[in-house]
Short mmCIF file of C-alpha atoms in Angstrom, two decimals:
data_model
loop_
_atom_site.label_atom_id
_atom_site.label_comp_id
_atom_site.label_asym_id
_atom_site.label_seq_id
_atom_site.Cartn_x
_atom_site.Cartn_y
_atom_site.Cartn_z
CA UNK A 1 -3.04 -15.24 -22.40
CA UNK A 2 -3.73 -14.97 -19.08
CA UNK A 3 -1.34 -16.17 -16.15
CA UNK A 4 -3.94 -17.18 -14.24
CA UNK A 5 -7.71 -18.01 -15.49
CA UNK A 6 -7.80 -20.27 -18.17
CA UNK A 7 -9.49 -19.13 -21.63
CA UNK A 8 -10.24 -21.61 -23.94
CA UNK A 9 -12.06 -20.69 -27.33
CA UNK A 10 -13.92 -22.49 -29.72
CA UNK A 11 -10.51 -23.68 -31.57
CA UNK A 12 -8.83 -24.88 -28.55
CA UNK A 13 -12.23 -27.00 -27.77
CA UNK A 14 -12.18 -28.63 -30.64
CA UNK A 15 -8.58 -29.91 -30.53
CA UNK A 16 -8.25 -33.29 -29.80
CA UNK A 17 -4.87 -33.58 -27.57
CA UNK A 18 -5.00 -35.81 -25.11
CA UNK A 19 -4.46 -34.07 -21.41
CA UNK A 20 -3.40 -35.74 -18.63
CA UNK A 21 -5.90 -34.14 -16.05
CA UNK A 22 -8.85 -32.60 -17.99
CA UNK A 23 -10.27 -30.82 -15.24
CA UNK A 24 -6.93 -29.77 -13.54
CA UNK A 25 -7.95 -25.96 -13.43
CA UNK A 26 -11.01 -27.30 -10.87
CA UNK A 27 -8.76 -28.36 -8.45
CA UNK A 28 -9.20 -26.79 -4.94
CA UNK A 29 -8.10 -27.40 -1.48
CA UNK A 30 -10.19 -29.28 0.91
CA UNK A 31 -11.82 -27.04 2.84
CA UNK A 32 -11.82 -23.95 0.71
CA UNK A 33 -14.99 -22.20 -0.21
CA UNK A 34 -16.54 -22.22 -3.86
CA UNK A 35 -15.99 -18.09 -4.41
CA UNK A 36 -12.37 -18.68 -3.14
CA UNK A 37 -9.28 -18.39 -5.98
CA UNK A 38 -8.18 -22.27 -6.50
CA UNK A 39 -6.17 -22.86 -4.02
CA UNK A 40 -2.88 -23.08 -6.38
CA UNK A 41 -4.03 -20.19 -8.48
CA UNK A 42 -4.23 -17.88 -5.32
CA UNK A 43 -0.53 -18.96 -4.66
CA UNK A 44 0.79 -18.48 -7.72
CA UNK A 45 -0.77 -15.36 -8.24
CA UNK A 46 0.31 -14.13 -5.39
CA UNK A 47 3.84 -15.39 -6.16
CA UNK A 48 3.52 -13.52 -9.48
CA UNK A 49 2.94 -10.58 -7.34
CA UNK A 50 6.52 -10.46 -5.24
CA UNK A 51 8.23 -11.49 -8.55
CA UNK A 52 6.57 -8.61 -10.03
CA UNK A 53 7.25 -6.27 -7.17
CA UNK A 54 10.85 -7.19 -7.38
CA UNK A 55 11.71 -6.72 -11.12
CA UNK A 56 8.55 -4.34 -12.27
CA UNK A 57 9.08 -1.16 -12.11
CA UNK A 58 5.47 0.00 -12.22
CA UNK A 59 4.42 -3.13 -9.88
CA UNK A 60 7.16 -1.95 -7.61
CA UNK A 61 5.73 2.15 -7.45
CA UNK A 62 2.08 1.44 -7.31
CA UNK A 63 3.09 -1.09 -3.92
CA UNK A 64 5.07 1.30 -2.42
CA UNK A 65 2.62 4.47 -3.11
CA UNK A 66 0.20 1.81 -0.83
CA UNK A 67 2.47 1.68 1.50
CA UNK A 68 3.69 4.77 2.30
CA UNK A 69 0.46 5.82 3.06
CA UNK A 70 -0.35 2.76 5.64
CA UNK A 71 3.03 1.90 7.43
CA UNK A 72 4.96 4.57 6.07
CA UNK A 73 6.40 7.94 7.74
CA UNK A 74 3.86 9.41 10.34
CA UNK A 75 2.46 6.03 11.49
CA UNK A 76 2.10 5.94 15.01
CA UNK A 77 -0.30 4.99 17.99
CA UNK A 78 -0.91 6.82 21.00
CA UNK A 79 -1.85 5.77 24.33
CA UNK A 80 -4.42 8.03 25.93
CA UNK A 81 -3.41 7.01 29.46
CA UNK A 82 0.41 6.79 30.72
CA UNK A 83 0.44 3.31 31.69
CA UNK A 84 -1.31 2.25 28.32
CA UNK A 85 1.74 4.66 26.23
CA UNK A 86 3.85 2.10 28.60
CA UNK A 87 3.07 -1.16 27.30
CA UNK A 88 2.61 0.01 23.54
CA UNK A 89 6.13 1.21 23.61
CA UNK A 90 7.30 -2.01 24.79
CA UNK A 91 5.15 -4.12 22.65
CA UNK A 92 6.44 -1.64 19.66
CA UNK A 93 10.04 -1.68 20.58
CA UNK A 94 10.83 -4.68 22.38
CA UNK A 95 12.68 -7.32 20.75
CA UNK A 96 10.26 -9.79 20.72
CA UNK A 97 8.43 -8.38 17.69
CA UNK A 98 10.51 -5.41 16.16
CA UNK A 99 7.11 -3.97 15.10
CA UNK A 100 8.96 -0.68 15.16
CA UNK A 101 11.44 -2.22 12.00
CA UNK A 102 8.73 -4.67 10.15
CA UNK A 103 5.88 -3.11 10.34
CA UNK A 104 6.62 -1.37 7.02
CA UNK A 105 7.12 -4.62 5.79
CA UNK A 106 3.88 -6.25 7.12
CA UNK A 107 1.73 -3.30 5.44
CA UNK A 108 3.81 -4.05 2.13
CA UNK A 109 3.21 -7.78 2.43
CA UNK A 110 -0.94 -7.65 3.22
CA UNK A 111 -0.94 -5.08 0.16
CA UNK A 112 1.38 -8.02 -2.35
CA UNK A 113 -0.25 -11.21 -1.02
CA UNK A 114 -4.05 -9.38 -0.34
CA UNK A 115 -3.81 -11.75 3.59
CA UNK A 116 -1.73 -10.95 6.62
CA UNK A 117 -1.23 -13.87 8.63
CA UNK A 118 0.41 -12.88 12.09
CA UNK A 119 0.54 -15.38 15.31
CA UNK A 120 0.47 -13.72 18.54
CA UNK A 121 1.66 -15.28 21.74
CA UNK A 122 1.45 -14.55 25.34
CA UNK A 123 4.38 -14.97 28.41
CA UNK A 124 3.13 -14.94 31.87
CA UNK A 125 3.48 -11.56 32.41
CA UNK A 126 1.07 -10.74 29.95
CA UNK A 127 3.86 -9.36 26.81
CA UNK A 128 2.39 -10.19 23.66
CA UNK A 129 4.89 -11.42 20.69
CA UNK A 130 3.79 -10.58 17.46
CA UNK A 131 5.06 -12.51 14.65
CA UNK A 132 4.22 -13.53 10.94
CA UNK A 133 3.40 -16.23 8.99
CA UNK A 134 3.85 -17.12 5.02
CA UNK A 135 0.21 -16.76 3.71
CA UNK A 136 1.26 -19.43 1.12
CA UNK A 137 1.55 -21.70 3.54
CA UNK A 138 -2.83 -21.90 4.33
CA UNK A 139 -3.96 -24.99 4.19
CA UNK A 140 -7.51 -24.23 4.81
CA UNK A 141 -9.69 -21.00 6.76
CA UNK A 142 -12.57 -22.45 8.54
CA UNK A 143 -15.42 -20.39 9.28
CA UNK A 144 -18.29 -20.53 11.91
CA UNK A 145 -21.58 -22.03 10.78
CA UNK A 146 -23.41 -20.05 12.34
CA UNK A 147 -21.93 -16.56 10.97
CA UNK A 148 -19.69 -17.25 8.09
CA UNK A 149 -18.26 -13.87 8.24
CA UNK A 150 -17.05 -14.74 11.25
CA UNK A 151 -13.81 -16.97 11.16
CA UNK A 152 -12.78 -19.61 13.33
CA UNK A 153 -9.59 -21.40 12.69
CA UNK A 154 -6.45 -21.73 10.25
CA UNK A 155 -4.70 -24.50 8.99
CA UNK A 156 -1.22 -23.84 8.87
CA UNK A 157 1.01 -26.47 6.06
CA UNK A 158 4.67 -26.51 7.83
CA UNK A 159 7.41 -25.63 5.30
CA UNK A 160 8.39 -29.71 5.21
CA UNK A 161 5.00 -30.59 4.43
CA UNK A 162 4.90 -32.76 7.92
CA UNK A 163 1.82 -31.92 8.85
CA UNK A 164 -0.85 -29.35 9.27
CA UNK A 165 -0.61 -26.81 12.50
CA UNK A 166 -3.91 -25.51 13.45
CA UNK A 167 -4.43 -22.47 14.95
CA UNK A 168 -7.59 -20.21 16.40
CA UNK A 169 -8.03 -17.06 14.88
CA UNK A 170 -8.35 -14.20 17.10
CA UNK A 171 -11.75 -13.28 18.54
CA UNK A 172 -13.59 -11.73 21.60
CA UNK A 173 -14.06 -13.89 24.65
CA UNK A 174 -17.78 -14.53 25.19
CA UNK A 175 -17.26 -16.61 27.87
CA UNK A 176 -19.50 -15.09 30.63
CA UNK A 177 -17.34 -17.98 32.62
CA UNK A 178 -14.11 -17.27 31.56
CA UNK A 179 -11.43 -14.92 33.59
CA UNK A 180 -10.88 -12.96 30.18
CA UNK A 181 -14.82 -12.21 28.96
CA UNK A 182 -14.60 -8.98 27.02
CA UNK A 183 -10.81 -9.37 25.79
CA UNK A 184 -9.22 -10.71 22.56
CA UNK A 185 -7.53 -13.94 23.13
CA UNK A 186 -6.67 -16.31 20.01
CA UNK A 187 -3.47 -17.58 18.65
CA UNK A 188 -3.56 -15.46 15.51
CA UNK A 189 -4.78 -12.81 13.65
CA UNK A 190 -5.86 -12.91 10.00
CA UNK A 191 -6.33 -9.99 7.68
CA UNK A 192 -8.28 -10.49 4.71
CA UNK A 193 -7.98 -7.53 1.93
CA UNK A 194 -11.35 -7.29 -0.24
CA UNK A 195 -12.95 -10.34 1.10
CA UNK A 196 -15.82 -11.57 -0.18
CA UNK A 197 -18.47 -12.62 2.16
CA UNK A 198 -19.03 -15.85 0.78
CA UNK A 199 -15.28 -16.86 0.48
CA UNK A 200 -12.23 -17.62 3.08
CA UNK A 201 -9.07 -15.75 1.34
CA UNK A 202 -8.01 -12.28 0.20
CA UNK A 203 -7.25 -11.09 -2.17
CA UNK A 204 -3.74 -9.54 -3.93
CA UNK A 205 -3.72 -5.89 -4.49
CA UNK A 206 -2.58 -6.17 -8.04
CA UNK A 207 -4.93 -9.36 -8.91
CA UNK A 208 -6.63 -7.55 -11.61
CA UNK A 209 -3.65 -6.33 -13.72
CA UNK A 210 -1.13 -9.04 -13.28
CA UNK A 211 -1.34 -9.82 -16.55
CA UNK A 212 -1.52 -6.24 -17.82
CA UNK A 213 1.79 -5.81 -15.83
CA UNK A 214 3.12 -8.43 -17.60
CA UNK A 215 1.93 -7.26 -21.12
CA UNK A 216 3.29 -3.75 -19.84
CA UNK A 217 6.62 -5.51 -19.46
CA UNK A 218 6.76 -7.07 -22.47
CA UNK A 219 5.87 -4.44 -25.07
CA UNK A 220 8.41 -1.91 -22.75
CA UNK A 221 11.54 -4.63 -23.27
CA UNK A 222 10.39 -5.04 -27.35
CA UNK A 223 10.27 -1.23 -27.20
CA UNK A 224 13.78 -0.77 -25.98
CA UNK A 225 15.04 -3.72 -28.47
CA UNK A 226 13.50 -1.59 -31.38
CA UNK A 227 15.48 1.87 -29.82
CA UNK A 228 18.77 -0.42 -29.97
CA UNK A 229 17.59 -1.41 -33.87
CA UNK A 230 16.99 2.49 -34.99
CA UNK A 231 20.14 3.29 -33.70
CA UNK A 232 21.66 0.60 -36.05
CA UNK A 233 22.40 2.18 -39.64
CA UNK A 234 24.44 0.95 -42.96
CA UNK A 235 25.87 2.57 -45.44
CA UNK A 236 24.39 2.54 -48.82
CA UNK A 237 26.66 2.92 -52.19
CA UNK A 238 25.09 3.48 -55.30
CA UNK A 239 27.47 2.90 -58.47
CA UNK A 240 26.15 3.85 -61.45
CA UNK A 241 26.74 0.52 -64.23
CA UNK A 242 27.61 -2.90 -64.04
CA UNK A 243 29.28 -5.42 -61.82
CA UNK A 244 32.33 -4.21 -63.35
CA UNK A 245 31.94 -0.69 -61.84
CA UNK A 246 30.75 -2.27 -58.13
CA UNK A 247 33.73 -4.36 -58.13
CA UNK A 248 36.08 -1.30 -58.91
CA UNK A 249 34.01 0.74 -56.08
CA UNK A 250 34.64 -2.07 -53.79
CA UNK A 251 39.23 -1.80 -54.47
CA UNK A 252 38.61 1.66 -53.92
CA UNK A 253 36.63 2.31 -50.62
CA UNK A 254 36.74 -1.35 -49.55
CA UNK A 255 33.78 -3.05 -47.43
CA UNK A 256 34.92 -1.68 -43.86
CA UNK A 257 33.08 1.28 -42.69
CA UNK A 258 34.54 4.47 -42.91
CA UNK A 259 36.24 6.29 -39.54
CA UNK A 260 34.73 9.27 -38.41
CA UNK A 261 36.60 12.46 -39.65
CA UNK A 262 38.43 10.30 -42.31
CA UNK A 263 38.82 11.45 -45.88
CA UNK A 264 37.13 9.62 -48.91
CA UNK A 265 36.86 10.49 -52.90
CA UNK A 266 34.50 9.77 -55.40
CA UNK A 267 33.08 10.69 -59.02
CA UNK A 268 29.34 11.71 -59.36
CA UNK A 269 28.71 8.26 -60.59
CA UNK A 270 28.99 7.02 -57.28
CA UNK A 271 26.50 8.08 -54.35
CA UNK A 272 27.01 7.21 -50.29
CA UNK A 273 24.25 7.68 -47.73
CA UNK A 274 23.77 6.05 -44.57
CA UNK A 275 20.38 3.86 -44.41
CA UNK A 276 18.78 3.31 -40.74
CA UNK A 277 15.78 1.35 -40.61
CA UNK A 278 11.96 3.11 -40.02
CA UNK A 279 10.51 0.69 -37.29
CA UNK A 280 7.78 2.76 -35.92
CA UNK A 281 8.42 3.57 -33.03
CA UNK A 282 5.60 6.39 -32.33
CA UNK A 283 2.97 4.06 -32.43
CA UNK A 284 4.59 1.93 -29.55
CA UNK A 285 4.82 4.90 -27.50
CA UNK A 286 0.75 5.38 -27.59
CA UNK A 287 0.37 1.58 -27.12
CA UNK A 288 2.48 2.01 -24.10
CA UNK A 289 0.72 4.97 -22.78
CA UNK A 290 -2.90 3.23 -22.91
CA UNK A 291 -1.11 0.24 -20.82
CA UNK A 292 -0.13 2.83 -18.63
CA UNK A 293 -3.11 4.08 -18.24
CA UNK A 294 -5.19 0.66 -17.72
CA UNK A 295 -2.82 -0.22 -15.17
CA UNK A 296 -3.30 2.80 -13.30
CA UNK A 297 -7.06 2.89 -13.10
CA UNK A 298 -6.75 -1.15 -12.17
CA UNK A 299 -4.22 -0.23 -9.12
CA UNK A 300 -6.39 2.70 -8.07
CA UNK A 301 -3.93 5.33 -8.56
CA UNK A 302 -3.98 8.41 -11.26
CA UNK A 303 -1.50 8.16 -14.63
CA UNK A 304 0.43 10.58 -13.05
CA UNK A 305 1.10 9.07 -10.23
CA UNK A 306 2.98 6.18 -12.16
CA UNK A 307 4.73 9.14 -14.15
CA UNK A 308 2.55 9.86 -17.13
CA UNK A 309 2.07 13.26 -16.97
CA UNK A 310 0.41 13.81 -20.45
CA UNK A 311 -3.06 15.49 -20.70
CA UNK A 312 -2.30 16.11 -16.65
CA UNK A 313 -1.44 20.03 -15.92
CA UNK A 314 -2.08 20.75 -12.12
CA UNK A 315 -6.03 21.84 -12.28
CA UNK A 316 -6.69 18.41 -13.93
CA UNK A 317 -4.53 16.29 -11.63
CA UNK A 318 -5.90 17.72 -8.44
CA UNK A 319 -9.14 16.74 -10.02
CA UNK A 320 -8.47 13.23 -11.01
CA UNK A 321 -6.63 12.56 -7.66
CA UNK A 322 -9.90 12.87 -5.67
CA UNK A 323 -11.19 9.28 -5.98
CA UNK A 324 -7.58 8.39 -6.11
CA UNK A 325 -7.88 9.46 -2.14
CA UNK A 326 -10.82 8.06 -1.69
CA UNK A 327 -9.23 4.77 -2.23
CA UNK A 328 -6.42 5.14 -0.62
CA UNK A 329 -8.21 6.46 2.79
CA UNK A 330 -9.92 3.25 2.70
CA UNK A 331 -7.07 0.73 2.34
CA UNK A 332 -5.29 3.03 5.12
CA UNK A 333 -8.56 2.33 7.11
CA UNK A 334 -8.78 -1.27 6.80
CA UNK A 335 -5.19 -0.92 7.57
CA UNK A 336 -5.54 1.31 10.70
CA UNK A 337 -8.43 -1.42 11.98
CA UNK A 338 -6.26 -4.12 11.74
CA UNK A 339 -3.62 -2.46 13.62
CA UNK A 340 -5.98 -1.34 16.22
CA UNK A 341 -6.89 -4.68 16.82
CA UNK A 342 -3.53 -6.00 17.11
CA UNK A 343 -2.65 -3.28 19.55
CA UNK A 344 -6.05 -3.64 22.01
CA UNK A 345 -4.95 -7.61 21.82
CA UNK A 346 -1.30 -6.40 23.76
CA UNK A 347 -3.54 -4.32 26.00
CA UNK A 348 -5.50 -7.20 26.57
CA UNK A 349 -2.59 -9.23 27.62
CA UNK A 350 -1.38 -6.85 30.46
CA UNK A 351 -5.05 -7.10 31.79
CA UNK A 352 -5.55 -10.61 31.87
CA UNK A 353 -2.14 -10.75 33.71
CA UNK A 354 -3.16 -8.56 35.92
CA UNK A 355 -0.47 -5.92 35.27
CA UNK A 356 -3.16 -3.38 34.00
CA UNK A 357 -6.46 -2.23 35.11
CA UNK A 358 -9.48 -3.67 32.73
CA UNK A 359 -10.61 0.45 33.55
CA UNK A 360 -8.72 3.24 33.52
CA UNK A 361 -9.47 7.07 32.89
CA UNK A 362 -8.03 9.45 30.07
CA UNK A 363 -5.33 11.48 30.96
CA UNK A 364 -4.90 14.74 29.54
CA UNK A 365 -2.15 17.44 30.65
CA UNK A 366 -0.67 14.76 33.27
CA UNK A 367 -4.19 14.57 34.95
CA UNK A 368 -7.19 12.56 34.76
CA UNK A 369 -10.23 13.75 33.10
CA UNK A 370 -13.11 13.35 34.96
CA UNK A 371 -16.01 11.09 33.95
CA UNK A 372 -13.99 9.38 31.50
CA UNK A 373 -13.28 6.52 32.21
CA UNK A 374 -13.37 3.04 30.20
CA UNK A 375 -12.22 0.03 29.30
CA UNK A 376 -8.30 -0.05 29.30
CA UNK A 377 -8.44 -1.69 25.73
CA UNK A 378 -10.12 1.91 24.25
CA UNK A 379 -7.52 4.11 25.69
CA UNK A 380 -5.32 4.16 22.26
CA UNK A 381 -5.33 5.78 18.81
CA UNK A 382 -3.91 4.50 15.36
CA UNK A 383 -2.36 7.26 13.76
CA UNK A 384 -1.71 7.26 9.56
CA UNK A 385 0.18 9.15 7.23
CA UNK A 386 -1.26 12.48 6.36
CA UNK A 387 -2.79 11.93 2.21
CA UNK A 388 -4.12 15.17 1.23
CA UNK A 389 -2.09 18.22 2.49
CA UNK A 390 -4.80 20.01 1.69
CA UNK A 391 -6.46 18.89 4.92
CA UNK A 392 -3.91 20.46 7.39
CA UNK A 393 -4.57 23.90 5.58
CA UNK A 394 -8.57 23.39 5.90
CA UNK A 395 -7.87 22.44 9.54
CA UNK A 396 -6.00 25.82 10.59
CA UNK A 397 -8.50 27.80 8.34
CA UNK A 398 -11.45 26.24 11.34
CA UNK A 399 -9.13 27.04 13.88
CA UNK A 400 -8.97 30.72 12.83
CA UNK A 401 -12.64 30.65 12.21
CA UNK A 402 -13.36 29.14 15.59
CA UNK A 403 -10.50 31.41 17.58
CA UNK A 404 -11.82 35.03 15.41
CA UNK A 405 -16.01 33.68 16.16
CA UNK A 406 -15.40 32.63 19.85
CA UNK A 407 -13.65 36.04 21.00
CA UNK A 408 -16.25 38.15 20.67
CA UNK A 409 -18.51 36.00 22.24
CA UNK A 410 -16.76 35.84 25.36
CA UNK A 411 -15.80 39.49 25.20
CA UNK A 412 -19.77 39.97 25.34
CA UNK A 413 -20.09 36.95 28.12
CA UNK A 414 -21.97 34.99 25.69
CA UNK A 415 -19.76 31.82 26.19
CA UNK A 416 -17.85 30.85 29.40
CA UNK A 417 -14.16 30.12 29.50
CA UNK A 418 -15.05 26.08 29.99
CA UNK A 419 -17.25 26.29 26.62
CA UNK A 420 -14.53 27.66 25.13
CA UNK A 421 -11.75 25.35 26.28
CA UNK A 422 -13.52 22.49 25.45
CA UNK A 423 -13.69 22.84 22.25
CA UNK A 424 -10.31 23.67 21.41
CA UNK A 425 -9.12 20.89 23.59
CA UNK A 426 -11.52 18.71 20.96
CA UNK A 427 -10.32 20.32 17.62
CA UNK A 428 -6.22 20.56 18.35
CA UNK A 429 -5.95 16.38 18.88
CA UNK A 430 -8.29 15.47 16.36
CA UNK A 431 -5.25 17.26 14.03
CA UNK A 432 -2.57 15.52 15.21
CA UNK A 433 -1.52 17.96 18.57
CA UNK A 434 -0.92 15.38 21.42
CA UNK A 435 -3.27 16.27 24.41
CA UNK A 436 0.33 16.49 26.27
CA UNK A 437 1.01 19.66 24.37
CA UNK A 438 -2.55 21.36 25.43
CA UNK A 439 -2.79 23.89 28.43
CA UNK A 440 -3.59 22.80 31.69
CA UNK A 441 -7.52 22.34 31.81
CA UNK A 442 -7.63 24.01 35.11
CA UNK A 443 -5.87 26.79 34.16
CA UNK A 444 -8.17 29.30 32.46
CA UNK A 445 -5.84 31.77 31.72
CA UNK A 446 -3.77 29.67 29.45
CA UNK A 447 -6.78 28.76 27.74
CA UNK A 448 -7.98 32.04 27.12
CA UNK A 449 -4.37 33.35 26.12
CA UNK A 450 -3.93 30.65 23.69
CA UNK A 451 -7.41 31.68 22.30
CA UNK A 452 -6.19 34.88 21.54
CA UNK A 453 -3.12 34.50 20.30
CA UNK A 454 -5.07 31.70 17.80
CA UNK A 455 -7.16 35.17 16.82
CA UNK A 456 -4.41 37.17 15.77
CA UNK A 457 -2.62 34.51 13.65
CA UNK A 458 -3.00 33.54 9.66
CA UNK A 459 -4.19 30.78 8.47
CA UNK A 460 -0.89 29.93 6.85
CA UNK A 461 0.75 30.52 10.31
CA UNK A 462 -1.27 28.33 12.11
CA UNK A 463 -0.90 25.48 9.37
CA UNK A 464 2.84 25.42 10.17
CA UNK A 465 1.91 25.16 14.08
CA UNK A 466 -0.19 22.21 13.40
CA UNK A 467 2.43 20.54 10.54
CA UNK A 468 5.22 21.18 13.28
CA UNK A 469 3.28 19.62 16.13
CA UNK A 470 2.38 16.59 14.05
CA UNK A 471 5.93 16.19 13.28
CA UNK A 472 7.11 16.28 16.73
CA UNK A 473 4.36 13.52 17.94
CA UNK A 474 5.89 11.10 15.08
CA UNK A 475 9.52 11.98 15.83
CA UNK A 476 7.90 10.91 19.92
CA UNK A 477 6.14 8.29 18.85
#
């Protein structure tokens, strides 16, 4: 039975039992949308999520496989320009918002409750607080008439139930009027996971097997009742005659068990074997394994992921783990865009204060780069965990290709020193290498040098450059 949509069949219709509310499972808040979960079904369900994270096992490893790979080791964002690195830093580190210790948390809790609900606030000298509010606690999501992708405002229940706080979601100012045209002002942000267009609310991770976790649950509990019964045994005497005989058998090896490495007699008209009881259990194991199985494909990860390794040696895990990727690249994107947002909003902040320039130019080796400048707010870069190994190796194996195809070209004149440089300076941040660590750009024979050296090197060798400059940016960052 499910937890959370009603099913009624034809022998529940035709019971006659009176109910209190008949149409209690239509009940919805005022102001939701039709596609939206009822309002209390969406809160318990997402309820039954953190109870299942907390005491499920399987609930608890498929949330935290999700979040390692958004908030986990390895996330960072870097500013492109020295005074934008300043004010991320602060607005990561400061104690207004701790980002640097919850923002674990907040990828764990939009991946449990499918909505991240986070009021920002502004002082006067433009530092942005970044806080967090109780999804359960939505009254209503009210969207713009005109675009109803687009979302307005948020009605906020307080946790007495005094009243209802309304608050505007976080947008661009269109203004043409307005001091701050072009920058995000708002007094919240909220992130909705696997929206759909016609509704107003996310939508939990693990909506689709909640009740499959629960089953999973179940049948694992009855299974380890039945291991405690099969270890349970008696011991059977067989007496050969009457009640006479049984009652003699009884005076002589009495009704308490025997001790282990004791000393009993008997005639071959008696016969002692220990009984256990055949429950089994083989069958439960295969019913567990398809549960397994179901839940994995539900939560988007492979069987062995969860720790069912059967039918899985490495060729065929490698295999199935490619749309497993592909799903997790884009939860870590929707991730990433919501944190990019958040971040251009405490950009946004210094500028309308007037403690940052709405334009300022990339800076690369402690210089400016010429031509490129742009709005302040574009000057950063959400960086996510690594998913696929695999990727860093493909990288250094270009690298190699590019460094062994571009020397002889420039030993023939073919390509200038600038051509050259530019491209490298493209590929080596795109993996991960800070622009910081790059040569000078006016300093060609760096440039060149570190061309050749990227010539003679392995691919292998170059994979543990790139790993070992990634891991230096997120110790850094």
């Amino acid at each position: 039975m499910s937890h959370l949509i009603p099913r009624r069949r034809i022998a529940e219709a035709s019971v006659s039992t009176p109910q209190i509310d008949p149409d209690d499972h239509l009940y919805r808040l005022l102001g939701a949308a039709p596609r939206d979960l009822f309002g209390l079904t969406l809160t318990r369900a997402q309820n039954l999520c953190v109870a299942l994270y907390r005491a499920n096992p399987v609930a608890n490893r498929l949330i935290r496989i999700y979040t390692s790979y958004t908030g986990g080791e390895g996330f960072h964002i870097v500013g492109k320009n020295p005074e934008v690195s300043a004010v991320l830093d602060d607005w990561w580190t400061s104690e207004r918002s701790q980002l640097a210790e919850w923002h674990p948390g907040y990828a764990r809790d939009y991946a449990l409750f499918g909505e991240g609900v986070h009021p920002v606030s502004v002082d006067t000298a433009g530092n942005t607080t970044f806080g967090f509010i109780d999804p359960t606690t939505i009254a209503a999501v009210h969207r713009d008439l005109r675009n109803q992708m687009l979302l307005n405002t948020v009605d906020i229940r307080s946790s007495a139930d005094t009243g209802i706080t309304t608050l505007n979601v976080v947008r661009t100012d269109t203004d043409l009027s307005s001091p701050t045209v072009g920058l995000l002002i708002g007094d919240v942000f909220l992130w909705l996971h696997d929206r759909i267009a016609a509704a107003t609310r996310g939508t939990p991770l693990m909506l689709p097997i909640l009740d499959w976790l629960d089953a999973y649950d179940q049948v694992l509990w009855e299974h380890v009742e039945r291991i405690k019964v099969l270890r349970a045994f008696f011991w059977d005497v067989e007496v050969d005659g009457g009640t006479k005989e049984i009652e003699k058998a009884k005076a002589d090896w009495g009704i308490i068990p025997p001790k282990s490495g004791s000393v009993r007699f008997r005639t071959p008209a008696m016969r002692v074997k220990a009984e256990s009881p055949a429950l089994g259990a083989y069958e439960d194991v295969k019913s567990m394994t398809f549960l397994l199985r179901t839940l994995a494909t539900g939560g988007g990860v492979a069987p062995h992921w969860l720790g069912e390794p059967e039918d899985a040696n490495r060729s065929t895990a490698e295999s199935r783990d490619l749309p497993v990727m592909r799903g997790l690249v884009d939860f870590q994107a929707e991730w990433r865009r919501n944190m990019t947002r958040a971040a251009r909003f405490a950009v946004d902040a210094k500028v309308a204060a007037g403690s940052l320039a709405a334009v300022l130019p990339e800076v690369e080796g402690g210089r400016p780069v010429t031509g490129s400048e742009r709005p302040t707010r574009e000057l950063l870069e959400v960086v996510v965990p690594e998913i696929d190994a695999k990727g860093v190796e493909r990288a250094a194996a270009s690298i190699a290709a590019v460094a062994t195809a571009f020397g002889p070209l420039e030993a023939m004149g073919a390509v200038g020193i600038d051509t050259i440089r530019g491209v490298i300076r493209h590929l080596l941040p795109a993996l991960g290498v800070p622009a910081g660590e790059l040569p000078d750009p006016d300093d060609e024979r760096v440039a060149a040098s570190a061309l050749r050296s990227f010539a003679r090197r392995d691919t292998g060798e170059i994979a543990a450059a790139v790993e070992e400059a990634q891991r230096a940016a997120a110790r850094r960052a």
